[in-house]
PDB file of C-alpha atoms in Angstrom:
ATOM      1  CA  MET A1224       0.000   0.000   0.000  1.00 83.00           C
ATOM      2  CA  ALA A1225       2.837   2.428   0.823  1.00 84.00           C
ATOM      3  CA  TYR A1226       4.296   2.066  -2.678  1.00 86.00           C
ATOM      4  CA  LEU A1227       0.919   2.915  -4.220  1.00 92.00           C
ATOM      5  CA  LEU A1228       0.369   5.913  -1.950  1.00 93.00           C
ATOM      6  CA  LEU A1229       3.820   7.344  -2.656  1.00 90.00           C
ATOM      7  CA  SER A1230       3.431   6.816  -6.399  1.00 89.00           C
ATOM      8  CA  LEU A1231       0.051   8.566  -6.309  1.00 94.00           C
ATOM      9  CA  THR A1232       1.616  11.446  -4.386  1.00 93.00           C
ATOM     10  CA  ILE A1233       4.175  12.059  -7.130  1.00 90.00           C
ATOM     11  CA  LEU A1234       1.480  11.658  -9.788  1.00 94.00           C
ATOM     12  CA  PHE A1235      -0.620  14.311  -8.036  1.00 96.00           C
ATOM     13  CA  TRP A1236       2.363  16.686  -7.846  1.00 93.00           C
ATOM     14  CA  ALA A1237       3.057  16.191 -11.547  1.00 92.00           C
ATOM     15  CA  GLY A1238      -0.620  16.861 -12.232  1.00 95.00           C
ATOM     16  CA  ASN A1239      -0.249  20.177 -10.425  1.00 96.00           C
ATOM     17  CA  LEU A1240       2.253  21.306 -13.054  1.00 94.00           C
ATOM     18  CA  VAL A1241       0.117  20.141 -15.945  1.00 94.00           C
ATOM     19  CA  SER A1242      -3.029  21.772 -14.529  1.00 95.00           C
ATOM     20  CA  ALA A1243      -1.257  25.089 -13.984  1.00 95.00           C
ATOM     21  CA  ARG A1244       0.141  25.053 -17.502  1.00 94.00           C
ATOM     22  CA  ALA A1245      -3.267  24.154 -18.954  1.00 94.00           C
ATOM     23  CA  ILE A1246      -4.928  27.288 -17.517  1.00 94.00           C
ATOM     24  CA  HIS A1247      -1.932  29.653 -17.597  1.00 92.00           C
ATOM     25  CA  ALA A1248      -3.704  31.948 -20.075  1.00 89.00           C
ATOM     26  CA  ASP A1249      -6.921  32.084 -18.018  1.00 91.00           C
ATOM     27  CA  ILE A1250      -5.717  33.090 -14.556  1.00 93.00           C
ATOM     28  CA  GLU A1251      -2.823  35.069 -13.122  1.00 94.00           C
ATOM     29  CA  PRO A1252      -0.210  32.962 -11.264  1.00 95.00           C
ATOM     30  CA  VAL A1253      -0.326  34.614  -7.824  1.00 96.00           C
ATOM     31  CA  THR A1254      -4.117  34.565  -7.897  1.00 95.00           C
ATOM     32  CA  LEU A1255      -4.004  30.878  -8.758  1.00 96.00           C
ATOM     33  CA  ALA A1256      -1.720  30.175  -5.809  1.00 97.00           C
ATOM     34  CA  LEU A1257      -3.981  32.156  -3.468  1.00 97.00           C
ATOM     35  CA  LEU A1258      -7.137  30.362  -4.641  1.00 97.00           C
ATOM     36  CA  ARG A1259      -5.501  26.956  -4.302  1.00 97.00           C
ATOM     37  CA  TRP A1260      -4.283  27.472  -0.749  1.00 98.00           C
ATOM     38  CA  SER A1261      -7.404  29.348   0.346  1.00 97.00           C
ATOM     39  CA  LEU A1262      -9.508  26.352  -0.669  1.00 97.00           C
ATOM     40  CA  VAL A1263      -7.093  24.042   1.149  1.00 97.00           C
ATOM     41  CA  LEU A1264      -7.458  26.193   4.262  1.00 97.00           C
ATOM     42  CA  LEU A1265     -11.262  26.087   4.081  1.00 97.00           C
ATOM     43  CA  LEU A1266     -11.261  22.303   3.679  1.00 97.00           C
ATOM     44  CA  ILE A1267      -8.920  21.574   6.607  1.00 97.00           C
ATOM     45  CA  LEU A1268     -10.093  24.360   8.937  1.00 95.00           C
ATOM     46  CA  PRO A1269     -12.655  22.296  10.915  1.00 96.00           C
ATOM     47  CA  TRP A1270      -9.852  19.940  12.012  1.00 95.00           C
ATOM     48  CA  ALA A1271      -7.026  22.470  12.038  1.00 96.00           C
ATOM     49  CA  LEU A1272      -8.610  25.296  14.030  1.00 96.00           C
ATOM     50  CA  PRO A1273      -8.877  23.429  17.378  1.00 96.00           C
ATOM     51  CA  ARG A1274      -5.261  22.232  17.031  1.00 96.00           C
ATOM     52  CA  LEU A1275      -3.978  25.705  16.185  1.00 96.00           C
ATOM     53  CA  TRP A1276      -5.833  27.198  19.145  1.00 96.00           C
ATOM     54  CA  ARG A1277      -4.510  24.580  21.591  1.00 96.00           C
ATOM     55  CA  GLN A1278      -0.957  25.122  20.350  1.00 96.00           C
ATOM     56  CA  ARG A1279      -1.163  28.919  20.123  1.00 95.00           C
ATOM     57  CA  SER A1280       1.570  29.475  22.701  1.00 96.00           C
ATOM     58  CA  VAL A1281       3.925  27.152  20.817  1.00 96.00           C
ATOM     59  CA  LEU A1282       3.077  28.858  17.527  1.00 96.00           C
ATOM     60  CA  LEU A1283       3.807  32.310  18.924  1.00 96.00           C
ATOM     61  CA  ARG A1284       7.059  31.159  20.524  1.00 96.00           C
ATOM     62  CA  HIS A1285       8.328  29.710  17.242  1.00 97.00           C
ATOM     63  CA  LEU A1286       6.774  32.325  14.943  1.00 96.00           C
ATOM     64  CA  PRO A1287      10.038  33.322  13.160  1.00 96.00           C
ATOM     65  CA  ILE A1288      10.826  29.824  11.837  1.00 96.00           C
ATOM     66  CA  LEU A1289       7.136  29.229  11.072  1.00 97.00           C
ATOM     67  CA  LEU A1290       7.122  32.382   8.961  1.00 97.00           C
ATOM     68  CA  VAL A1291      10.209  31.189   7.075  1.00 96.00           C
ATOM     69  CA  LEU A1292       8.716  27.743   6.426  1.00 95.00           C
ATOM     70  CA  SER A1293       5.367  29.159   5.337  1.00 96.00           C
ATOM     71  CA  ILE A1294       6.823  31.753   2.982  1.00 97.00           C
ATOM     72  CA  LEU A1295       9.263  29.321   1.389  1.00 95.00           C
ATOM     73  CA  GLY A1296       7.115  26.180   1.250  1.00 93.00           C
ATOM     74  CA  VAL A1297       3.625  27.533   0.546  1.00 95.00           C
ATOM     75  CA  ALA A1298       3.779  31.112  -0.707  1.00 95.00           C
ATOM     76  CA  ASN A1299       6.986  31.214  -2.746  1.00 96.00           C
ATOM     77  CA  PHE A1300       7.452  27.699  -4.115  1.00 95.00           C
ATOM     78  CA  ASN A1301       4.087  27.195  -5.768  1.00 93.00           C
ATOM     79  CA  THR A1302       3.784  30.812  -6.875  1.00 96.00           C
ATOM     80  CA  PHE A1303       7.193  30.682  -8.555  1.00 97.00           C
ATOM     81  CA  LEU A1304       6.128  27.465 -10.294  1.00 96.00           C
ATOM     82  CA  TYR A1305       2.945  29.058 -11.588  1.00 97.00           C
ATOM     83  CA  ILE A1306       4.798  32.175 -12.760  1.00 96.00           C
ATOM     84  CA  GLY A1307       7.332  29.991 -14.561  1.00 95.00           C
ATOM     85  CA  LEU A1308       4.632  27.950 -16.253  1.00 95.00           C
ATOM     86  CA  GLN A1309       3.363  31.108 -17.934  1.00 94.00           C
ATOM     87  CA  ASP A1310       6.367  30.900 -20.270  1.00 92.00           C
ATOM     88  CA  THR A1311       7.788  27.377 -20.125  1.00 88.00           C
ATOM     89  CA  THR A1312       6.389  23.891 -20.581  1.00 86.00           C
ATOM     90  CA  ALA A1313       5.176  21.543 -17.876  1.00 90.00           C
ATOM     91  CA  SER A1314       7.754  19.023 -19.143  1.00 84.00           C
ATOM     92  CA  ASN A1315      10.587  21.436 -18.417  1.00 83.00           C
ATOM     93  CA  GLY A1316       9.117  22.192 -15.020  1.00 87.00           C
ATOM     94  CA  ALA A1317       8.959  18.507 -14.078  1.00 84.00           C
ATOM     95  CA  LEU A1318      12.471  17.781 -15.327  1.00 80.00           C
ATOM     96  CA  MET A1319      14.001  20.739 -13.507  1.00 83.00           C
ATOM     97  CA  GLN A1320      12.260  19.800 -10.255  1.00 84.00           C
ATOM     98  CA  SER A1321      13.955  16.412 -10.387  1.00 76.00           C
ATOM     99  CA  ALA A1322      17.205  18.206  -9.514  1.00 78.00           C
ATOM    100  CA  ILE A1323      15.899  19.224  -6.077  1.00 81.00           C
ATOM    101  CA  PRO A1324      17.729  16.421  -4.156  1.00 77.00           C
ATOM    102  CA  VAL A1325      21.032  17.554  -5.645  1.00 77.00           C
ATOM    103  CA  VAL A1326      20.357  21.226  -4.898  1.00 83.00           C
ATOM    104  CA  ILE A1327      19.589  20.281  -1.279  1.00 83.00           C
ATOM    105  CA  LEU A1328      22.908  18.450  -1.096  1.00 80.00           C
ATOM    106  CA  LEU A1329      24.725  21.457  -2.539  1.00 84.00           C
ATOM    107  CA  LEU A1330      23.109  23.899  -0.114  1.00 87.00           C
ATOM    108  CA  SER A1331      23.766  21.562   2.825  1.00 85.00           C
ATOM    109  CA  ALA A1332      27.453  21.498   1.951  1.00 84.00           C
ATOM    110  CA  VAL A1333      27.742  25.249   1.343  1.00 85.00           C
ATOM    111  CA  LEU A1334      25.454  26.669   4.046  1.00 87.00           C
ATOM    112  CA  LEU A1335      25.609  24.009   6.769  1.00 84.00           C
ATOM    113  CA  ARG A1336      29.133  22.728   6.110  1.00 84.00           C
ATOM    114  CA  GLU A1337      27.956  19.129   5.942  1.00 80.00           C
ATOM    115  CA  PRO A1338      30.679  16.722   4.740  1.00 81.00           C
ATOM    116  CA  THR A1339      30.485  15.927   1.025  1.00 75.00           C
ATOM    117  CA  THR A1340      32.513  13.438  -0.994  1.00 81.00           C
ATOM    118  CA  GLY A1341      34.160  14.059  -4.335  1.00 81.00           C
ATOM    119  CA  ARG A1342      31.702  11.686  -5.954  1.00 82.00           C
ATOM    120  CA  GLN A1343      28.798  13.713  -4.618  1.00 78.00           C
ATOM    121  CA  TRP A1344      30.308  16.961  -5.931  1.00 81.00           C
ATOM    122  CA  LEU A1345      30.673  15.313  -9.327  1.00 84.00           C
ATOM    123  CA  GLY A1346      26.983  14.405  -9.178  1.00 81.00           C
ATOM    124  CA  VAL A1347      26.094  18.004  -8.318  1.00 77.00           C
ATOM    125  CA  LEU A1348      28.050  19.334 -11.284  1.00 84.00           C
ATOM    126  CA  ILE A1349      26.522  16.816 -13.706  1.00 85.00           C
ATOM    127  CA  SER A1350      22.990  17.591 -12.526  1.00 78.00           C
ATOM    128  CA  ILE A1351      23.581  21.342 -12.824  1.00 79.00           C
ATOM    129  CA  LEU A1352      24.836  20.718 -16.350  1.00 83.00           C
ATOM    130  CA  GLY A1353      21.589  18.854 -17.063  1.00 81.00           C
ATOM    131  CA  VAL A1354      19.522  21.801 -15.824  1.00 78.00           C
ATOM    132  CA  ALA A1355      21.626  24.132 -17.969  1.00 78.00           C
ATOM    133  CA  VAL A1356      20.883  21.959 -21.002  1.00 80.00           C
ATOM    134  CA  LEU A1357      17.150  22.311 -20.318  1.00 77.00           C
ATOM    135  CA  ILE A1358      17.315  26.077 -19.772  1.00 73.00           C
ATOM    136  CA  THR A1359      19.406  26.737 -22.890  1.00 77.00           C
ATOM    137  CA  ARG A1360      17.599  24.102 -24.999  1.00 72.00           C
ATOM    138  CA  ALA A1361      21.120  22.701 -25.620  1.00 74.00           C
ATOM    139  CA  ASP A1362      21.894  25.836 -27.632  1.00 76.00           C
ATOM    140  CA  PRO A1363      25.308  27.341 -26.677  1.00 74.00           C
ATOM    141  CA  GLU A1364      24.356  30.640 -28.317  1.00 72.00           C
ATOM    142  CA  MET A1365      21.664  31.179 -25.684  1.00 67.00           C
ATOM    143  CA  LEU A1366      24.335  30.904 -22.995  1.00 59.00           C
ATOM    144  CA  LEU A1367      26.690  33.248 -24.816  1.00 62.00           C
ATOM    145  CA  ASN A1368      23.947  35.797 -25.454  1.00 61.00           C
ATOM    146  CA  LEU A1369      22.378  35.352 -22.007  1.00 56.00           C
ATOM    147  CA  SER A1370      19.042  34.777 -23.711  1.00 57.00           C
ATOM    148  CA  PHE A1371      16.994  32.511 -21.468  1.00 67.00           C
ATOM    149  CA  ASN A1372      13.319  31.666 -21.203  1.00 81.00           C
ATOM    150  CA  PRO A1373      12.141  33.622 -18.127  1.00 89.00           C
ATOM    151  CA  GLY A1374       9.828  30.738 -17.255  1.00 92.00           C
ATOM    152  CA  ASP A1375      12.774  28.393 -16.778  1.00 88.00           C
ATOM    153  CA  ILE A1376      14.447  30.951 -14.503  1.00 91.00           C
ATOM    154  CA  TRP A1377      11.323  31.092 -12.334  1.00 95.00           C
ATOM    155  CA  ILE A1378      11.209  27.287 -12.173  1.00 93.00           C
ATOM    156  CA  GLY A1379      14.844  27.373 -11.086  1.00 91.00           C
ATOM    157  CA  ALA A1380      13.915  29.870  -8.359  1.00 95.00           C
ATOM    158  CA  ALA A1381      11.150  27.489  -7.235  1.00 95.00           C
ATOM    159  CA  VAL A1382      13.642  24.616  -7.048  1.00 91.00           C
ATOM    160  CA  LEU A1383      15.977  26.764  -4.938  1.00 94.00           C
ATOM    161  CA  THR A1384      13.097  27.856  -2.700  1.00 95.00           C
ATOM    162  CA  TRP A1385      11.934  24.289  -2.015  1.00 91.00           C
ATOM    163  CA  SER A1386      15.503  23.209  -1.309  1.00 89.00           C
ATOM    164  CA  LEU A1387      15.870  26.004   1.261  1.00 93.00           C
ATOM    165  CA  TYR A1388      12.517  25.009   2.764  1.00 92.00           C
ATOM    166  CA  SER A1389      13.718  21.416   3.072  1.00 88.00           C
ATOM    167  CA  LEU A1390      16.835  22.564   4.922  1.00 89.00           C
ATOM    168  CA  ALA A1391      14.829  24.853   7.205  1.00 91.00           C
ATOM    169  CA  LEU A1392      12.624  21.936   8.271  1.00 88.00           C
ATOM    170  CA  ARG A1393      15.377  20.793  10.616  1.00 88.00           C
ATOM    171  CA  TRP A1394      14.450  23.771  12.839  1.00 92.00           C
ATOM    172  CA  ARG A1395      10.712  23.051  12.854  1.00 91.00           C
ATOM    173  CA  PRO A1396       9.171  23.095  16.347  1.00 93.00           C
ATOM    174  CA  ALA A1397       9.352  19.600  17.796  1.00 90.00           C
ATOM    175  CA  GLU A1398       6.155  20.225  19.783  1.00 92.00           C
ATOM    176  CA  LEU A1399       4.033  20.504  16.642  1.00 92.00           C
ATOM    177  CA  ASP A1400       2.642  17.442  14.899  1.00 91.00           C
ATOM    178  CA  GLY A1401       2.771  17.288  11.117  1.00 89.00           C
ATOM    179  CA  PHE A1402      -0.843  18.285  10.475  1.00 93.00           C
ATOM    180  CA  THR A1403      -0.709  21.313  12.779  1.00 94.00           C
ATOM    181  CA  LEU A1404       2.495  22.478  11.105  1.00 94.00           C
ATOM    182  CA  PHE A1405       0.887  22.016   7.691  1.00 95.00           C
ATOM    183  CA  ALA A1406      -2.196  23.988   8.727  1.00 96.00           C
ATOM    184  CA  CYS A1407      -0.070  26.784  10.166  1.00 96.00           C
ATOM    185  CA  ASN A1408       2.006  26.968   6.978  1.00 95.00           C
ATOM    186  CA  VAL A1409      -1.132  27.151   4.841  1.00 97.00           C
ATOM    187  CA  LEU A1410      -2.687  29.874   7.002  1.00 97.00           C
ATOM    188  CA  ILE A1411       0.420  32.066   6.960  1.00 97.00           C
ATOM    189  CA  GLY A1412       0.970  31.365   3.265  1.00 97.00           C
ATOM    190  CA  VAL A1413      -2.558  32.525   2.397  1.00 97.00           C
ATOM    191  CA  LEU A1414      -2.110  35.733   4.402  1.00 97.00           C
ATOM    192  CA  ALA A1415       1.237  36.368   2.693  1.00 97.00           C
ATOM    193  CA  LEU A1416      -0.182  35.809  -0.797  1.00 97.00           C
ATOM    194  CA  LEU A1417      -3.319  37.930  -0.320  1.00 96.00           C
ATOM    195  CA  PRO A1418      -1.842  41.440  -0.849  1.00 96.00           C
ATOM    196  CA  PHE A1419       0.181  40.315  -3.876  1.00 94.00           C
ATOM    197  CA  ALA A1420      -2.848  38.658  -5.462  1.00 94.00           C
ATOM    198  CA  LEU A1421      -4.976  41.771  -4.887  1.00 92.00           C
ATOM    199  CA  ASN A1422      -2.275  43.921  -6.466  1.00 91.00           C
ATOM    200  CA  GLU A1423      -2.048  41.494  -9.376  1.00 91.00           C
ATOM    201  CA  GLN A1424      -5.768  41.759 -10.002  1.00 85.00           C
ATOM    202  CA  HIS A1425      -5.566  45.557 -10.278  1.00 84.00           C
ATOM    203  CA  SER A1426      -3.548  45.264 -13.477  1.00 78.00           C
ATOM    204  CA  ALA A1427      -5.053  42.031 -14.792  1.00 71.00           C
ATOM    205  CA  THR A1428      -8.173  41.350 -16.758  1.00 73.00           C
ATOM    206  CA  ALA A1429     -11.212  40.248 -14.785  1.00 71.00           C
ATOM    207  CA  LEU A1430     -10.974  36.647 -13.653  1.00 77.00           C
ATOM    208  CA  GLN A1431     -13.154  34.337 -15.708  1.00 77.00           C
ATOM    209  CA  TRP A1432     -14.614  31.544 -13.579  1.00 84.00           C
ATOM    210  CA  SER A1433     -14.615  28.990 -16.366  1.00 90.00           C
ATOM    211  CA  PRO A1434     -15.133  25.254 -15.720  1.00 93.00           C
ATOM    212  CA  SER A1435     -11.473  24.620 -16.529  1.00 92.00           C
ATOM    213  CA  VAL A1436     -10.274  27.138 -13.928  1.00 93.00           C
ATOM    214  CA  LEU A1437     -12.673  25.863 -11.267  1.00 95.00           C
ATOM    215  CA  SER A1438     -11.769  22.219 -11.854  1.00 96.00           C
ATOM    216  CA  ALA A1439      -8.032  22.994 -11.884  1.00 95.00           C
ATOM    217  CA  VAL A1440      -8.195  24.899  -8.575  1.00 96.00           C
ATOM    218  CA  ALA A1441     -10.272  22.109  -7.013  1.00 97.00           C
ATOM    219  CA  TYR A1442      -7.792  19.499  -8.231  1.00 97.00           C
ATOM    220  CA  MET A1443      -4.808  21.488  -6.906  1.00 97.00           C
ATOM    221  CA  ALA A1444      -6.391  21.922  -3.491  1.00 97.00           C
ATOM    222  CA  ILE A1445      -7.514  18.325  -3.013  1.00 97.00           C
ATOM    223  CA  PHE A1446      -4.991  16.104  -4.768  1.00 97.00           C
ATOM    224  CA  PRO A1447      -1.476  17.652  -4.763  1.00 95.00           C
ATOM    225  CA  SER A1448      -2.149  19.473  -1.475  1.00 95.00           C
ATOM    226  CA  ILE A1449      -4.301  17.555   1.015  1.00 95.00           C
ATOM    227  CA  LEU A1450      -4.244  13.972  -0.313  1.00 95.00           C
ATOM    228  CA  ALA A1451      -0.564  14.185  -1.277  1.00 93.00           C
ATOM    229  CA  TYR A1452       0.246  15.353   2.252  1.00 92.00           C
ATOM    230  CA  LEU A1453      -1.662  12.465   3.845  1.00 91.00           C
ATOM    231  CA  PHE A1454      -0.328   9.856   1.402  1.00 92.00           C
ATOM    232  CA  TRP A1455       3.266  11.062   1.744  1.00 89.00           C
ATOM    233  CA  ASN A1456       3.175  10.942   5.537  1.00 85.00           C
ATOM    234  CA  ARG A1457       1.704   7.429   5.466  1.00 86.00           C
ATOM    235  CA  GLY A1458       4.362   6.264   3.010  1.00 86.00           C
ATOM    236  CA  VAL A1459       7.198   7.758   5.037  1.00 80.00           C
ATOM    237  CA  ALA A1460       5.816   6.159   8.197  1.00 80.00           C
ATOM    238  CA  GLU A1461       5.792   2.704   6.564  1.00 86.00           C
ATOM    239  CA  LEU A1462       8.982   2.812   4.472  1.00 81.00           C
ATOM    240  CA  GLY A1463      11.116   5.466   6.134  1.00 72.00           C
ATOM    241  CA  ALA A1464      12.213   8.834   4.758  1.00 66.00           C
ATOM    242  CA  ALA A1465      15.181   7.494   2.764  1.00 60.00           C
ATOM    243  CA  ARG A1466      13.209   4.926   0.760  1.00 70.00           C
ATOM    244  CA  ALA A1467      10.201   7.222   0.372  1.00 74.00           C
ATOM    245  CA  GLY A1468      12.451   9.982  -0.949  1.00 67.00           C
ATOM    246  CA  LEU A1469      13.421   7.816  -3.913  1.00 68.00           C
ATOM    247  CA  PHE A1470       9.876   8.095  -5.259  1.00 77.00           C
ATOM    248  CA  ILE A1471      10.466  11.807  -5.987  1.00 77.00           C
ATOM    249  CA  HIS A1472      12.494  10.681  -8.988  1.00 71.00           C
ATOM    250  CA  LEU A1473       9.229   9.569 -10.607  1.00 77.00           C
ATOM    251  CA  MET A1474       8.322  13.257 -11.034  1.00 82.00           C
ATOM    252  CA  PRO A1475       9.908  13.771 -14.479  1.00 79.00           C
ATOM    253  CA  LEU A1476       8.424  10.501 -15.767  1.00 78.00           C
ATOM    254  CA  PHE A1477       4.889  11.365 -14.658  1.00 84.00           C
ATOM    255  CA  GLY A1478       5.297  15.023 -15.600  1.00 85.00           C
ATOM    256  CA  VAL A1479       6.463  14.317 -19.133  1.00 84.00           C
ATOM    257  CA  LEU A1480       3.805  11.644 -19.719  1.00 87.00           C
ATOM    258  CA  LEU A1481       0.977  13.883 -18.495  1.00 90.00           C
ATOM    259  CA  SER A1482       2.308  16.842 -20.486  1.00 89.00           C
ATOM    260  CA  VAL A1483       2.356  14.817 -23.696  1.00 86.00           C
ATOM    261  CA  LEU A1484      -1.055  13.237 -23.066  1.00 90.00           C
ATOM    262  CA  PHE A1485      -3.032  16.268 -21.883  1.00 90.00           C
ATOM    263  CA  LEU A1486      -1.150  19.284 -23.231  1.00 92.00           C
ATOM    264  CA  GLY A1487       0.185  17.882 -26.478  1.00 91.00           C
ATOM    265  CA  GLU A1488       3.717  18.988 -25.623  1.00 84.00           C
ATOM    266  CA  THR A1489       6.506  17.721 -27.835  1.00 82.00           C
ATOM    267  CA  LEU A1490       9.656  16.147 -26.450  1.00 79.00           C
ATOM    268  CA  HIS A1491      12.993  17.121 -27.966  1.00 82.00           C
ATOM    269  CA  LEU A1492      16.478  15.674 -27.856  1.00 86.00           C
ATOM    270  CA  TYR A1493      17.580  18.244 -25.287  1.00 82.00           C
ATOM    271  CA  HIS A1494      14.878  16.916 -22.928  1.00 82.00           C
ATOM    272  CA  ALA A1495      16.385  13.443 -23.095  1.00 85.00           C
ATOM    273  CA  LEU A1496      19.935  14.784 -22.693  1.00 87.00           C
ATOM    274  CA  GLY A1497      18.968  16.972 -19.741  1.00 82.00           C
ATOM    275  CA  MET A1498      17.094  14.102 -18.068  1.00 79.00           C
ATOM    276  CA  LEU A1499      20.054  11.749 -18.543  1.00 86.00           C
ATOM    277  CA  LEU A1500      22.491  14.227 -17.011  1.00 85.00           C
ATOM    278  CA  ILE A1501      20.206  15.060 -14.076  1.00 79.00           C
ATOM    279  CA  PHE A1502      19.529  11.398 -13.302  1.00 79.00           C
ATOM    280  CA  THR A1503      23.232  10.549 -13.537  1.00 84.00           C
ATOM    281  CA  GLY A1504      24.025  13.377 -11.139  1.00 80.00           C
ATOM    282  CA  ILE A1505      21.284  12.293  -8.746  1.00 74.00           C
ATOM    283  CA  TYR A1506      22.632   8.747  -8.702  1.00 77.00           C
ATOM    284  CA  LEU A1507      26.182   9.878  -7.989  1.00 80.00           C
ATOM    285  CA  ALA A1508      25.156  12.454  -5.393  1.00 71.00           C
ATOM    286  CA  THR A1509      22.304  10.774  -3.523  1.00 64.00           C
ATOM    287  CA  LEU A1510      21.033   7.399  -4.691  1.00 59.00           C
ATOM    288  CA  SER A1511      24.316   5.537  -4.381  1.00 51.00           C
ATOM    289  CA  LYS A1512      24.783   6.878  -0.851  1.00 52.00           C
ATOM    290  CA  THR A1513      21.218   6.002   0.141  1.00 47.00           C
ATOM    291  CA  THR A1514      21.499   2.508  -1.312  1.00 44.00           C
ATOM    292  CA  GLY A1515      24.663   1.918   0.647  1.00 44.00           C
ATOM    293  CA  LYS A1516      22.961   2.950   3.876  1.00 47.00           C
ATOM    294  CA  LEU A1517      19.989   0.667   3.215  1.00 37.00           C
ATOM    295  CA  GLN A1518      22.231  -2.293   2.406  1.00 37.00           C
ATOM    296  CA  SER A1519      24.268  -1.756   5.569  1.00 37.00           C
ATOM    297  CA  LYS A1520      21.073  -1.630   7.646  1.00 39.00           C
ATOM    298  CA  ARG A1521      19.791  -4.856   6.096  1.00 36.00           C
ATOM    299  CA  SER A1522      23.055  -6.621   6.819  1.00 33.00           C
TER     300      SER A1522
END
């Protein structure tokens, strides 16, 4: 059951990219992020509100780190994704997100001075090269002329933001259970997004509540937000964080398949080259180390 739940989680996350890309011309990105998380908040509020009230003293005591986690994990990450998907494909977004484990390793080494082997550094460099291939479409002239798709830059910012969020989780309040932390992050994230969404609407055309927009927002709130959270926690509880983390590498597979099926996106040679480089870097930097740990535990 854990394998199914974790696979569904990644499928839901990939569907988030495809849904956002499908309606990118119908709704502004910050507004989309606000609507998604506002609906999440409304759906979980009956269960979350009593927990938040009981833990109010803990929440106030740890407000600085909670603000950091909420801004990075809820407000910034998804908003940057949606901004990026205004100009780039869902396939590119999924492939670039697959580099997150390597970016986390890089930031851990640089910011937290965690020990890193030469093989891991090689993996980091290869994965970064893979991302560069995706951003430049394997065209050296784009690099020389500094002519990049702004959407890919925003996706890169989202990858960096989620990696920083993942590092910051080590300072999460130990007194808070996972659901209460999630609810707090959503609440703060909605409050942070509200003024930016209102400002966005001043210069945007009136929002059209079409069936496609309504269904996309509903999907984003229920599947990649609430259900993915519950499924991921269940999978981690049964398999452990290390083994569950390996399922994240299904993101580019699901993302590319959904993009081709539902958006009619076309895959190019640079997609395959970028994916190969990123996966090679991930293996060198993370998978080989994780596999070694699992084998040593089994023995």
